[in-house]
Short mmCIF file of N, CA and C in Angstrom, two decimals:
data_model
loop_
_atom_site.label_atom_id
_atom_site.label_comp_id
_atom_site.label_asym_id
_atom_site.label_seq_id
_atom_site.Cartn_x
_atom_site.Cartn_y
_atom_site.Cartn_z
N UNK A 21 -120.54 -167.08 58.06
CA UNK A 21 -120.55 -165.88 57.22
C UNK A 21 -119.41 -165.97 56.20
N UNK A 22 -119.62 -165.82 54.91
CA UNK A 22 -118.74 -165.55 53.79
C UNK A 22 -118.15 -164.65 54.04
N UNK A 23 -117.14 -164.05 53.69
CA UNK A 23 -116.32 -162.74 53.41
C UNK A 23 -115.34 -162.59 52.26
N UNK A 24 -115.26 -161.74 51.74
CA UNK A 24 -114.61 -160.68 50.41
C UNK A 24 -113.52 -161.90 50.48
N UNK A 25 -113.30 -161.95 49.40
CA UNK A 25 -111.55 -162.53 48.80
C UNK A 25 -110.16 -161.82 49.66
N UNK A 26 -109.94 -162.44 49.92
CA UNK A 26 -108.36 -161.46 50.12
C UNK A 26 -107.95 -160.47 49.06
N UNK A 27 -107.88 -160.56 47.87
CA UNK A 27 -107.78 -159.68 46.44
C UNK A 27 -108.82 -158.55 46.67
N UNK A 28 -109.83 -159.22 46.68
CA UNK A 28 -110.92 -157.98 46.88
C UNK A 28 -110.97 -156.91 47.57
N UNK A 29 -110.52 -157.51 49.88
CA UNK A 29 -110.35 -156.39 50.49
C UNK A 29 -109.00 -155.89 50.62
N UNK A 30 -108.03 -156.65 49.92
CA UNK A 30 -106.63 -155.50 49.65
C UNK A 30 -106.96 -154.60 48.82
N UNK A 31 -107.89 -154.56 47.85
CA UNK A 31 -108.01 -153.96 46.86
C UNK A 31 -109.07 -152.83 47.04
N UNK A 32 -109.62 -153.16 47.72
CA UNK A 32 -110.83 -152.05 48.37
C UNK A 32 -110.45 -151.06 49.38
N UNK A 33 -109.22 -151.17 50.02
CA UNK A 33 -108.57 -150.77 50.76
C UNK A 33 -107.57 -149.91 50.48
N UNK A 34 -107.22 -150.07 49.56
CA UNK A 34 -105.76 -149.27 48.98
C UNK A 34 -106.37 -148.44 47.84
N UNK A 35 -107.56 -148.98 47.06
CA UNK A 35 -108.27 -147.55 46.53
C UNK A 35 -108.78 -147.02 47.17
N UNK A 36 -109.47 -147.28 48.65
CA UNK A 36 -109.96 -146.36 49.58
C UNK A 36 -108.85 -145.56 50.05
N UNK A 37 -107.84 -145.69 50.30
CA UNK A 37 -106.83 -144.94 51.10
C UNK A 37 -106.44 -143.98 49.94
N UNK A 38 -106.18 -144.67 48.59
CA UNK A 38 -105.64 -143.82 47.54
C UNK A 38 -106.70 -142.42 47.05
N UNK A 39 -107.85 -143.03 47.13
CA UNK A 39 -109.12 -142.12 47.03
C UNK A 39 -109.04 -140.99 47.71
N UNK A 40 -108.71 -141.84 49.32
CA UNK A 40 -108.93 -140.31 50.33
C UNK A 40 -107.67 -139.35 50.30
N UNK A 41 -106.31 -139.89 50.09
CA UNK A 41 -105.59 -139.07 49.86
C UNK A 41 -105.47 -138.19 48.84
N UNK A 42 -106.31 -138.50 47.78
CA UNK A 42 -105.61 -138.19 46.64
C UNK A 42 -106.67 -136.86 45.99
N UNK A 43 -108.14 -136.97 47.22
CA UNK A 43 -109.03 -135.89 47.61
C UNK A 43 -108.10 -134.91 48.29
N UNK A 44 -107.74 -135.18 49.28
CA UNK A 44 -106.97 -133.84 50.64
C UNK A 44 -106.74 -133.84 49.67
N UNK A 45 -105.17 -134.34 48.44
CA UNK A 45 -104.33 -133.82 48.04
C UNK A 45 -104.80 -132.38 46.70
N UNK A 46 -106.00 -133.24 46.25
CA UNK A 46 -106.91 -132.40 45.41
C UNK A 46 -107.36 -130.64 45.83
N UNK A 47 -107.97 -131.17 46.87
CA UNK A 47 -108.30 -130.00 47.94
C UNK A 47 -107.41 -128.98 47.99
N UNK A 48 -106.06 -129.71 48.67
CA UNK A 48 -105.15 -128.82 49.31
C UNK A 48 -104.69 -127.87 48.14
N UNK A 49 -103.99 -128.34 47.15
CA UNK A 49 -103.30 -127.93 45.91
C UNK A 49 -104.38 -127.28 45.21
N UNK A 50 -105.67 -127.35 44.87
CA UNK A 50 -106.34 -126.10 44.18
C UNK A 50 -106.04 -124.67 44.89
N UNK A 51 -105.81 -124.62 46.23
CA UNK A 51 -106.06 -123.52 46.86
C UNK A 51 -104.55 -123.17 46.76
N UNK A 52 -103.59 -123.58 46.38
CA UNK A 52 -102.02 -122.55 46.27
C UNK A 52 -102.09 -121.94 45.48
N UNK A 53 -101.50 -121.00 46.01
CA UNK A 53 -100.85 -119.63 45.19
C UNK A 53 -100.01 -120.10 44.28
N UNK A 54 -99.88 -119.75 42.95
CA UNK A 54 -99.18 -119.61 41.73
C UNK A 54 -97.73 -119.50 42.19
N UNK A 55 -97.67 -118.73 43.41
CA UNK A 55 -96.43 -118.20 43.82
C UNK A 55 -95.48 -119.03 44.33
N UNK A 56 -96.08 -120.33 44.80
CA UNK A 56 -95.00 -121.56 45.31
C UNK A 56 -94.63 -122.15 44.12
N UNK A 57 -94.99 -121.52 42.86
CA UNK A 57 -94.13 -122.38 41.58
C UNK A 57 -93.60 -123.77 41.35
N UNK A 58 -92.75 -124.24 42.16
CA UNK A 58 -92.56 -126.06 41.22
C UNK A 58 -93.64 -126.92 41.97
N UNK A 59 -93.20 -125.92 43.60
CA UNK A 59 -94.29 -127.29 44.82
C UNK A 59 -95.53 -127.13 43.92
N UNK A 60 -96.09 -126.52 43.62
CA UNK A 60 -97.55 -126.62 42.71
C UNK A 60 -97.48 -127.55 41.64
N UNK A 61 -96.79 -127.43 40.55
CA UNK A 61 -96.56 -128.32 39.66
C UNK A 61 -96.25 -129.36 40.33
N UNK A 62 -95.66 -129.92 41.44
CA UNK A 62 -95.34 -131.23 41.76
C UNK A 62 -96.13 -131.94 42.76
N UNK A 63 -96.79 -131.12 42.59
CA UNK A 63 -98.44 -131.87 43.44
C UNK A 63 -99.40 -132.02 42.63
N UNK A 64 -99.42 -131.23 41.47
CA UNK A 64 -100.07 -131.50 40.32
C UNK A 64 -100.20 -133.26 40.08
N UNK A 65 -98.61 -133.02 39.64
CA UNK A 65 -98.21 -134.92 39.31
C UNK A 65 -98.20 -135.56 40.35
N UNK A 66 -98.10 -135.29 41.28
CA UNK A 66 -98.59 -136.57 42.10
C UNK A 66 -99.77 -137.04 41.99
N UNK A 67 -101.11 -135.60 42.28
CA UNK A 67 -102.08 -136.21 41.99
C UNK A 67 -102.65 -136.90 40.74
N UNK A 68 -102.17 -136.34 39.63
CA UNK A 68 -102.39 -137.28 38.33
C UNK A 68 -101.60 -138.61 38.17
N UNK A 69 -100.92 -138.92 39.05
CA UNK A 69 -100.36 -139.96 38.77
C UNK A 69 -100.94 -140.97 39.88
N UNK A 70 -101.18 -140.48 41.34
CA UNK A 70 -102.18 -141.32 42.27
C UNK A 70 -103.82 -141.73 41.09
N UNK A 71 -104.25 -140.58 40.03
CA UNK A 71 -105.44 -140.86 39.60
C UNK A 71 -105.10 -141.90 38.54
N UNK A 72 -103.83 -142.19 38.09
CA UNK A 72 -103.92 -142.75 36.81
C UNK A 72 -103.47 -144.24 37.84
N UNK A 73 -103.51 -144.28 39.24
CA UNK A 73 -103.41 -145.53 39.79
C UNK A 73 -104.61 -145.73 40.37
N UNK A 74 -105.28 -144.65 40.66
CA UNK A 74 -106.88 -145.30 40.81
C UNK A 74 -107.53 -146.04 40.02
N UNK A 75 -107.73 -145.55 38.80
CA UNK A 75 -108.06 -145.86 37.67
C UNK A 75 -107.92 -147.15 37.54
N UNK A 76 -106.21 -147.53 37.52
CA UNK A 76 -105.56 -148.94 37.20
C UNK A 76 -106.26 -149.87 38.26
N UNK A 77 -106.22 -149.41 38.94
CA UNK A 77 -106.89 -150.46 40.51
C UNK A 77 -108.17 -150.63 40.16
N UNK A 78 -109.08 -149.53 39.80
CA UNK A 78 -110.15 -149.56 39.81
C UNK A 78 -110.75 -151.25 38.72
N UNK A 79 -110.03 -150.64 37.75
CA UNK A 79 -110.14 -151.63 36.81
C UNK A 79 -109.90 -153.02 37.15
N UNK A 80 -108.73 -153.15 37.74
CA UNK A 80 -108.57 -154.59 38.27
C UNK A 80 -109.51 -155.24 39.43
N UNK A 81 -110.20 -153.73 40.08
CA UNK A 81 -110.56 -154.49 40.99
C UNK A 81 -112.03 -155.32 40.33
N UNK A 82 -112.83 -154.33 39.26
CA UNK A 82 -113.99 -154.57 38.53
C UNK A 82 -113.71 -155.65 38.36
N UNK A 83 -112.52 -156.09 37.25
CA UNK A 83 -112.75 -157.57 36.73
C UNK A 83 -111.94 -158.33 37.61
N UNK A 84 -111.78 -157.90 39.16
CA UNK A 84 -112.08 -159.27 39.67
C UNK A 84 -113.18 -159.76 40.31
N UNK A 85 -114.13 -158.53 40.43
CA UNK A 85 -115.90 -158.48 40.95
C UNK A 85 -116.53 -159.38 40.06
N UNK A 86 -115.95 -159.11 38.88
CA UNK A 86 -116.56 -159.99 37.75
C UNK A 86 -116.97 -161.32 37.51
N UNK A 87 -115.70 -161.44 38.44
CA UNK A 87 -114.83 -162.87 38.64
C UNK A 87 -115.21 -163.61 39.89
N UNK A 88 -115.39 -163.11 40.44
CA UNK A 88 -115.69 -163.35 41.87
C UNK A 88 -116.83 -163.25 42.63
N UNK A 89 -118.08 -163.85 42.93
CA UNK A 89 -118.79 -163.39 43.11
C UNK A 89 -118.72 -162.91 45.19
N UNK A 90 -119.38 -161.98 45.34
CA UNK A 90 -119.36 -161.21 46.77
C UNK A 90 -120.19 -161.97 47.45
N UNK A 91 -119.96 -162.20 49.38
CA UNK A 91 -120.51 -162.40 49.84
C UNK A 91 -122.01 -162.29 49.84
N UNK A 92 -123.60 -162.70 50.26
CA UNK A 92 -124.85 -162.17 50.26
C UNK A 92 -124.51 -161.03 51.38
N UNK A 93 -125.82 -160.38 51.04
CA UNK A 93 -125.92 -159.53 52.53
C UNK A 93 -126.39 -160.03 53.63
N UNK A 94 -126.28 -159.52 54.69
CA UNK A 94 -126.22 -160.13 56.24
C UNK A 94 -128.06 -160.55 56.01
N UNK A 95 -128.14 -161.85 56.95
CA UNK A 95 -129.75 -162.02 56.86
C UNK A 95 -130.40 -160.86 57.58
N UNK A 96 -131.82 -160.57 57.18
CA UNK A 96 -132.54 -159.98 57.28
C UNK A 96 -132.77 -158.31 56.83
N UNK A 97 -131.73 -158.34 56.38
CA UNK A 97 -131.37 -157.37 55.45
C UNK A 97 -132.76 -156.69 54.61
N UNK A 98 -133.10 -155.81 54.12
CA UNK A 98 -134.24 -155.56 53.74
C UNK A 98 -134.01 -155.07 52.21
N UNK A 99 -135.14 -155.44 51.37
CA UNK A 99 -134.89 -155.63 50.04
C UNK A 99 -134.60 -154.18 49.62
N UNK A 100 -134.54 -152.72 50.13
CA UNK A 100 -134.56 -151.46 50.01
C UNK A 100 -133.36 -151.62 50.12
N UNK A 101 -133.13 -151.85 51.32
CA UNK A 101 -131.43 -152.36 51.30
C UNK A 101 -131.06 -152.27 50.43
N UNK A 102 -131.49 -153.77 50.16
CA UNK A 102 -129.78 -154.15 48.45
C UNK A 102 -130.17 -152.99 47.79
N UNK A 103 -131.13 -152.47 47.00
CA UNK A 103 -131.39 -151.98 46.06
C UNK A 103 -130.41 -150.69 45.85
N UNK A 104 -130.00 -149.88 47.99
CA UNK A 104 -129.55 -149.22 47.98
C UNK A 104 -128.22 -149.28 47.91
N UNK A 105 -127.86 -150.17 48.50
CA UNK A 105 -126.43 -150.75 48.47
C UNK A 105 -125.83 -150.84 46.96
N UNK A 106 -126.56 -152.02 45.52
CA UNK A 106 -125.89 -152.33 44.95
C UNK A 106 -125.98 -151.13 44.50
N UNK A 107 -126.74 -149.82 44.13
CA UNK A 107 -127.00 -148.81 43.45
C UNK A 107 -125.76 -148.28 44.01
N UNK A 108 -125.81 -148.18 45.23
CA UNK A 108 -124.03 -147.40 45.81
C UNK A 108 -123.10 -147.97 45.53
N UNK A 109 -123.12 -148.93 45.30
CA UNK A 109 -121.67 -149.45 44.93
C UNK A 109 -121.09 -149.36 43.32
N UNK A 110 -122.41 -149.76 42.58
CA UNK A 110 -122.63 -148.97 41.49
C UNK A 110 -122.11 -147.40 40.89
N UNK A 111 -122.84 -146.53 41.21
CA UNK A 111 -122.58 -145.00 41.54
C UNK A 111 -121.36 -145.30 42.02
N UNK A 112 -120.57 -145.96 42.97
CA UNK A 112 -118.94 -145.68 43.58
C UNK A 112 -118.21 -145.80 42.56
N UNK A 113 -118.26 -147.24 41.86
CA UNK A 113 -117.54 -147.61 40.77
C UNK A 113 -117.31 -146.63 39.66
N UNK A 114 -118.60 -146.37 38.94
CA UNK A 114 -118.56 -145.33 37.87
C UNK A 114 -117.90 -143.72 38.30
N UNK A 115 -117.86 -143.82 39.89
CA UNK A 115 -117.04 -142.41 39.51
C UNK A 115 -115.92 -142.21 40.19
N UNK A 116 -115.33 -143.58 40.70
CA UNK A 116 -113.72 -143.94 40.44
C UNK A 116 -113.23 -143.92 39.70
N UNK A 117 -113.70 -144.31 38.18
CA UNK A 117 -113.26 -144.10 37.04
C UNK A 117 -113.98 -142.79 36.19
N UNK A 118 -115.12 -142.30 36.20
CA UNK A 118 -115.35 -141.03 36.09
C UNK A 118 -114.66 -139.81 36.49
N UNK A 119 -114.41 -139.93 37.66
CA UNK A 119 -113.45 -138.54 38.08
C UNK A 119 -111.69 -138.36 37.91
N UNK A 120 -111.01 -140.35 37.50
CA UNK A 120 -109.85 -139.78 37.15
C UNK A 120 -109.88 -139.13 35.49
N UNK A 121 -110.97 -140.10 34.71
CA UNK A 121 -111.30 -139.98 33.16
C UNK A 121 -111.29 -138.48 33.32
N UNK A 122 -112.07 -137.90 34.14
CA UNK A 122 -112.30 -136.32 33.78
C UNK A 122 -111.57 -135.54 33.98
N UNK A 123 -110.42 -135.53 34.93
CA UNK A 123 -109.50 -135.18 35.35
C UNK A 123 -108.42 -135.37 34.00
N UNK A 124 -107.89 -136.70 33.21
CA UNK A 124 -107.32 -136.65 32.45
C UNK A 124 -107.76 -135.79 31.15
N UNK A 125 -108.85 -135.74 30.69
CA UNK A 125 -109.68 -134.55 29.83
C UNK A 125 -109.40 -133.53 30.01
N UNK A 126 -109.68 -132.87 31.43
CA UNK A 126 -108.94 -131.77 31.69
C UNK A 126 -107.70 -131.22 31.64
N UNK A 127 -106.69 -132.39 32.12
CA UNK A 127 -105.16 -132.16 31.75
C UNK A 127 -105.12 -131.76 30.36
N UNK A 128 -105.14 -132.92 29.33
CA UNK A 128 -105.38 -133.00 27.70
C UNK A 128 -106.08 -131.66 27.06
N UNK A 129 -107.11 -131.05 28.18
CA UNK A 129 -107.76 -130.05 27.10
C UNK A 129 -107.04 -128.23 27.43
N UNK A 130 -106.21 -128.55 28.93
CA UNK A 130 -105.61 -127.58 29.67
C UNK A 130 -103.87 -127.45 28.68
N UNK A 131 -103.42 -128.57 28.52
CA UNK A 131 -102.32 -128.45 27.35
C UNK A 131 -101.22 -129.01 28.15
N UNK A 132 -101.71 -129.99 29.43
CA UNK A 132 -100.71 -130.20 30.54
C UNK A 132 -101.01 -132.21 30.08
N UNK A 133 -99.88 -132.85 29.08
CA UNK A 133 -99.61 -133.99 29.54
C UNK A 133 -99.32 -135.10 30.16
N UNK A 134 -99.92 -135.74 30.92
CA UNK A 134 -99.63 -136.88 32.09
C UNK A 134 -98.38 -137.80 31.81
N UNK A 135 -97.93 -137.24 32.35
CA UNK A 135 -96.29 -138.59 32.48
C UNK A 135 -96.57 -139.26 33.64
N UNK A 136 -96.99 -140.38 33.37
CA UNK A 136 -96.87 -141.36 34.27
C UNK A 136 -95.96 -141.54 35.37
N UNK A 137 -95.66 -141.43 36.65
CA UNK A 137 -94.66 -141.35 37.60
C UNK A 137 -93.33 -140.57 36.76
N UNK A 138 -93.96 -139.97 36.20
CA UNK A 138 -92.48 -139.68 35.45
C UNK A 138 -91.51 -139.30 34.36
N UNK A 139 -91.98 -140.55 34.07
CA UNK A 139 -91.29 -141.84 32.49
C UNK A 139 -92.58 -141.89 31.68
N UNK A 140 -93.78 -142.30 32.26
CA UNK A 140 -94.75 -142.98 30.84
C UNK A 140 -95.69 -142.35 30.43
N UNK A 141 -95.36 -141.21 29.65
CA UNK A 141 -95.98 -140.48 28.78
C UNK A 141 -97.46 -140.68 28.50
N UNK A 142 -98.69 -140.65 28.71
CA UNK A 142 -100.27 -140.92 28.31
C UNK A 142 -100.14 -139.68 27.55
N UNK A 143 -100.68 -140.42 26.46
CA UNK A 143 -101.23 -139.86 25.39
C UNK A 143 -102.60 -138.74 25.74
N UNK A 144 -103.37 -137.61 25.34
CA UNK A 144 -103.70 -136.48 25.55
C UNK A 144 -104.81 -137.05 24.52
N UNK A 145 -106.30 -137.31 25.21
CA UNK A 145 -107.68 -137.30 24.70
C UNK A 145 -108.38 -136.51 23.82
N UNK A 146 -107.58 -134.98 24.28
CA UNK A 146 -107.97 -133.60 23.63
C UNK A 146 -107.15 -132.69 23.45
N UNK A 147 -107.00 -131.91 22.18
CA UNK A 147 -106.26 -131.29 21.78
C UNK A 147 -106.89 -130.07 23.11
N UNK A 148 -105.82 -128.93 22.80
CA UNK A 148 -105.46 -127.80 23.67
C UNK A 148 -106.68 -127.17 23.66
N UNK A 149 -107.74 -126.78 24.53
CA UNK A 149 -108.74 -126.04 24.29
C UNK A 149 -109.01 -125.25 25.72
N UNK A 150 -108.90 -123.88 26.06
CA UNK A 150 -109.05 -123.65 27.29
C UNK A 150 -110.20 -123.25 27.86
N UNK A 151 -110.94 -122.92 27.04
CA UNK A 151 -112.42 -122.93 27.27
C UNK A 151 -112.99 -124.23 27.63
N UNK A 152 -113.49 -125.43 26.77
CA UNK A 152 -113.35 -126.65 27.50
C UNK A 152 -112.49 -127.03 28.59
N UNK A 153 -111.23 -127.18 28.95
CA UNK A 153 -110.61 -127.07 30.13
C UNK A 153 -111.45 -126.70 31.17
N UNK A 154 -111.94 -125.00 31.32
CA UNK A 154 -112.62 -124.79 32.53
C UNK A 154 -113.59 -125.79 32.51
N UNK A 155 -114.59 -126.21 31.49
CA UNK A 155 -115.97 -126.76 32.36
C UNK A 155 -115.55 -128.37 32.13
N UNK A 156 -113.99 -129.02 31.97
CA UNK A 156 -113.52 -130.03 32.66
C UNK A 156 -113.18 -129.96 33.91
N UNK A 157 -112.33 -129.30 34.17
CA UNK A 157 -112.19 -128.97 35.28
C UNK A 157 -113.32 -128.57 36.30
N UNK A 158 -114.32 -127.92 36.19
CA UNK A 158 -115.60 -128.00 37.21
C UNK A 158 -116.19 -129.32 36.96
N UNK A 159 -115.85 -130.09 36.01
CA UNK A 159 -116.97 -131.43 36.24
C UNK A 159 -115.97 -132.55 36.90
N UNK A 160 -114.67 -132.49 36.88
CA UNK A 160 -113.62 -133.26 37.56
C UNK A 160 -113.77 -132.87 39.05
N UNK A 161 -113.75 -131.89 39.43
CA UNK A 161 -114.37 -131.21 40.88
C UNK A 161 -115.99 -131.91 41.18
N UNK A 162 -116.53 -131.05 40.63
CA UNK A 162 -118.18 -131.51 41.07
C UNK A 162 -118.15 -133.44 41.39
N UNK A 163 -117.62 -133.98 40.26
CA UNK A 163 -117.77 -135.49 40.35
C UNK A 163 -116.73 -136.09 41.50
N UNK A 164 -115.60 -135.11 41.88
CA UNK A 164 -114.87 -135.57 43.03
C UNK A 164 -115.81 -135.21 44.29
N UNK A 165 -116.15 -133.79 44.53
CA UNK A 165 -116.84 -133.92 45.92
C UNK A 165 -118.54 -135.06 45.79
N UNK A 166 -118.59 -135.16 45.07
CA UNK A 166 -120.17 -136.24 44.95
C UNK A 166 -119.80 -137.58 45.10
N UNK A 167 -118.21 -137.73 44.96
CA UNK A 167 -117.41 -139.08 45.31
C UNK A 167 -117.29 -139.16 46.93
N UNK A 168 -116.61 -138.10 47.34
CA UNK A 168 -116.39 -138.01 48.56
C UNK A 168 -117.81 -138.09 49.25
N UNK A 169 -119.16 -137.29 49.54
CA UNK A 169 -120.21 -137.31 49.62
C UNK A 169 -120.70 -139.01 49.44
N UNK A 170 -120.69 -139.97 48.95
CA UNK A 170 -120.73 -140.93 48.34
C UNK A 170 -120.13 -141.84 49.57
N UNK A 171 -118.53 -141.72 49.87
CA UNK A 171 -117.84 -142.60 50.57
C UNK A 171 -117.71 -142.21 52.21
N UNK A 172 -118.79 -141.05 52.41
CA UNK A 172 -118.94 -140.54 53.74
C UNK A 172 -120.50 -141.32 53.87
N UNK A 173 -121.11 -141.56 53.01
CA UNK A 173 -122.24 -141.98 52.98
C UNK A 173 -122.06 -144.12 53.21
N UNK A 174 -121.19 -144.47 52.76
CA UNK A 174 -120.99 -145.80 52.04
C UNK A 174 -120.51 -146.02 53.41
N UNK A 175 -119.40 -145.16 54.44
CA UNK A 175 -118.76 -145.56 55.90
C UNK A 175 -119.74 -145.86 56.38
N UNK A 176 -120.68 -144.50 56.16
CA UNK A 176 -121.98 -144.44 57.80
C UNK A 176 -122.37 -145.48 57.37
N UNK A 177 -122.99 -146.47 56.40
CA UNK A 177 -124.07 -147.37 56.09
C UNK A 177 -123.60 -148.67 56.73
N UNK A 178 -122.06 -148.53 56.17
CA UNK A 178 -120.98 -149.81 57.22
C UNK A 178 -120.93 -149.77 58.65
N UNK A 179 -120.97 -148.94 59.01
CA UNK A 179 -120.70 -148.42 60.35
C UNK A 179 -122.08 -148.94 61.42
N UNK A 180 -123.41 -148.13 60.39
CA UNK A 180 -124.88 -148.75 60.64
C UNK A 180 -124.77 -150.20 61.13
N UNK A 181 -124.53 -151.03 60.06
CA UNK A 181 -124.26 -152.60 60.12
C UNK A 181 -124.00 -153.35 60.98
N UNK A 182 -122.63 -152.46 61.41
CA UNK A 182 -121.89 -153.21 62.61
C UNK A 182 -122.43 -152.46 63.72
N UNK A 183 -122.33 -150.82 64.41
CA UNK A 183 -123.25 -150.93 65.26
C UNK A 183 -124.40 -150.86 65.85
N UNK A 184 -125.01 -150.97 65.23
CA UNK A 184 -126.81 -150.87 65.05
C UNK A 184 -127.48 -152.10 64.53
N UNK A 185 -127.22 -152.58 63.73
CA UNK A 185 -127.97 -154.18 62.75
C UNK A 185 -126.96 -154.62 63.77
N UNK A 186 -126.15 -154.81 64.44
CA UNK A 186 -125.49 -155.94 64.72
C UNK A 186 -124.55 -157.18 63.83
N UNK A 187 -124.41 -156.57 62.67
CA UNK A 187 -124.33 -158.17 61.94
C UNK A 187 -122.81 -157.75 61.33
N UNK A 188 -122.86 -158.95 60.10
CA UNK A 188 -121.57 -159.42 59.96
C UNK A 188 -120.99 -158.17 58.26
N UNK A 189 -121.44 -157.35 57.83
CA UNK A 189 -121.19 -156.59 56.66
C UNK A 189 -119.73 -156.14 56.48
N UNK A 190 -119.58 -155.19 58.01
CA UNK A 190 -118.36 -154.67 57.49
C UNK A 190 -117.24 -155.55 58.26
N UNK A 191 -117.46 -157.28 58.75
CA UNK A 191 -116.47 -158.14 59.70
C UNK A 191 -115.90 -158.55 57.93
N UNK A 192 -117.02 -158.99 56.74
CA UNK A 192 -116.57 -159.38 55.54
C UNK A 192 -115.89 -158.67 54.90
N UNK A 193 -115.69 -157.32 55.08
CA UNK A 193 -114.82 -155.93 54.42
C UNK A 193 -113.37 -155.65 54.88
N UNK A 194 -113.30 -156.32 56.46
CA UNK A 194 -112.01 -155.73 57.75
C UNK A 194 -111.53 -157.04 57.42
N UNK A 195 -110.14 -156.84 57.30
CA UNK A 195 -109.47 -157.95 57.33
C UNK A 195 -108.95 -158.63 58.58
N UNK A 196 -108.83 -158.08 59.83
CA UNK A 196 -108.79 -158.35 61.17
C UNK A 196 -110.05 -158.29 61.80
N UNK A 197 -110.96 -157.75 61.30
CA UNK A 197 -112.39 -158.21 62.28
C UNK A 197 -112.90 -159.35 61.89
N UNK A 198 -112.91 -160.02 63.28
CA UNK A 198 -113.48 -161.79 62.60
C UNK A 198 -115.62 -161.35 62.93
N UNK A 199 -116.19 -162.59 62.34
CA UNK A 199 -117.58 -162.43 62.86
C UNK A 199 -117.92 -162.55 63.96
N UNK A 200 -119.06 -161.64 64.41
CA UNK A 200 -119.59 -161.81 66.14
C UNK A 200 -120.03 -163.34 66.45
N UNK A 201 -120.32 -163.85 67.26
CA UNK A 201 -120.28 -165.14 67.67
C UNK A 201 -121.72 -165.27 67.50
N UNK A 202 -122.23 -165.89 67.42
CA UNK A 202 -123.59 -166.40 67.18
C UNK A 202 -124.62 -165.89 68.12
N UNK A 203 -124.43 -166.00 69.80
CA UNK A 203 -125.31 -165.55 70.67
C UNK A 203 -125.30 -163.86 70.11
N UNK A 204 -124.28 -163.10 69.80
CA UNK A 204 -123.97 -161.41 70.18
C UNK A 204 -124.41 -160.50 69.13
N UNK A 205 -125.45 -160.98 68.26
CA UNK A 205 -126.71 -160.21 67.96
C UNK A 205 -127.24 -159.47 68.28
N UNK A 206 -127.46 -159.34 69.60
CA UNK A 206 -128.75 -158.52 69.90
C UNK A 206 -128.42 -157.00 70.39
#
């Protein structure tokens, strides 16, 4: 059995972790009160600054997909399968970078500039508009929970693989799971 690059599943891994945190963190912080004042603003920037590292990852990880071609799928795999798979992985990609893109729109159209950890100033897509703002902001939402929805969907299918198909999908994804032995199929 082939398996992912080392680049690939560090990289699939640390936008997965960055993804899921950076959801709670999404979650959690819409629902404060105005009234905790800086802690709000400083969860703000965290999360825009975890998105403007999704983003960065995201990108690197594309052109090293590019670069690299991926293991096949496990034999016997069924052609509905791939179709569904590459389509999900597809759909994942575009709204890793869809939901931080929209998210930064929203900042830009809300009148709130992204400083990079800090220090590195990103430039603002859209002038100040607060009417646009709101229906950025519901499409930065909507496209985050259809992400999440997406990567609850993308586990179970991994999960399927290994315990149900039996086979080798998510041993090529785990960097400590080696492949089942040849007899332990069944």
């Amino acid at each position: 059995m082939r398996r992912y690059t080392a680049v690939a599943i560090g990289l699939h891994w640390l936008i997965a972790l960055a993804l899921m945190c950076n959801l709670a963190l999404g979650v959690y912080m819409s629902d404060l009160p105005l009234s905790v004042g800086p802690i709000k603003l400083k969860l703000y920037a965290y999360h825009k600054w975890a998105g403007v590292t999704v983003f960065i990852l995201v990108m690197v990880r594309i052109f090293w997909r590019i670069a690299h071609q991926p293991p096949p799928p496990a034999p016997g795999t069924r052609s509905w399968q791939r179709v569904v798979a590459g389509s999900t992985h597809l759909v994942l990609y575009l709204l890793t970078l869809a939901v931080p893109l929209a998210g930064w729109l929203y900042s830009s159209a809300r009148g709130f500039q992204t400083v990079y950890l800090g220090v590195l100033p990103i430039p603002d897509l859209l002038g100040k508009d607060l009417g646009l703002a709101e229906n950025l902001k519901e499409l930065h939402e909507s496209l985050a929970f259809l992400m999440a929805a997406l990567i609850v969907f993308h586990m179970a299918a991994a999960l399927k693989h290994h315990w149900v198909d039996r086979d080798d999908t998510l041993a090529s994804m785990l960097p400590l799971l080696r492949p089942r032995p040849p007899g332990d199929r069944s």
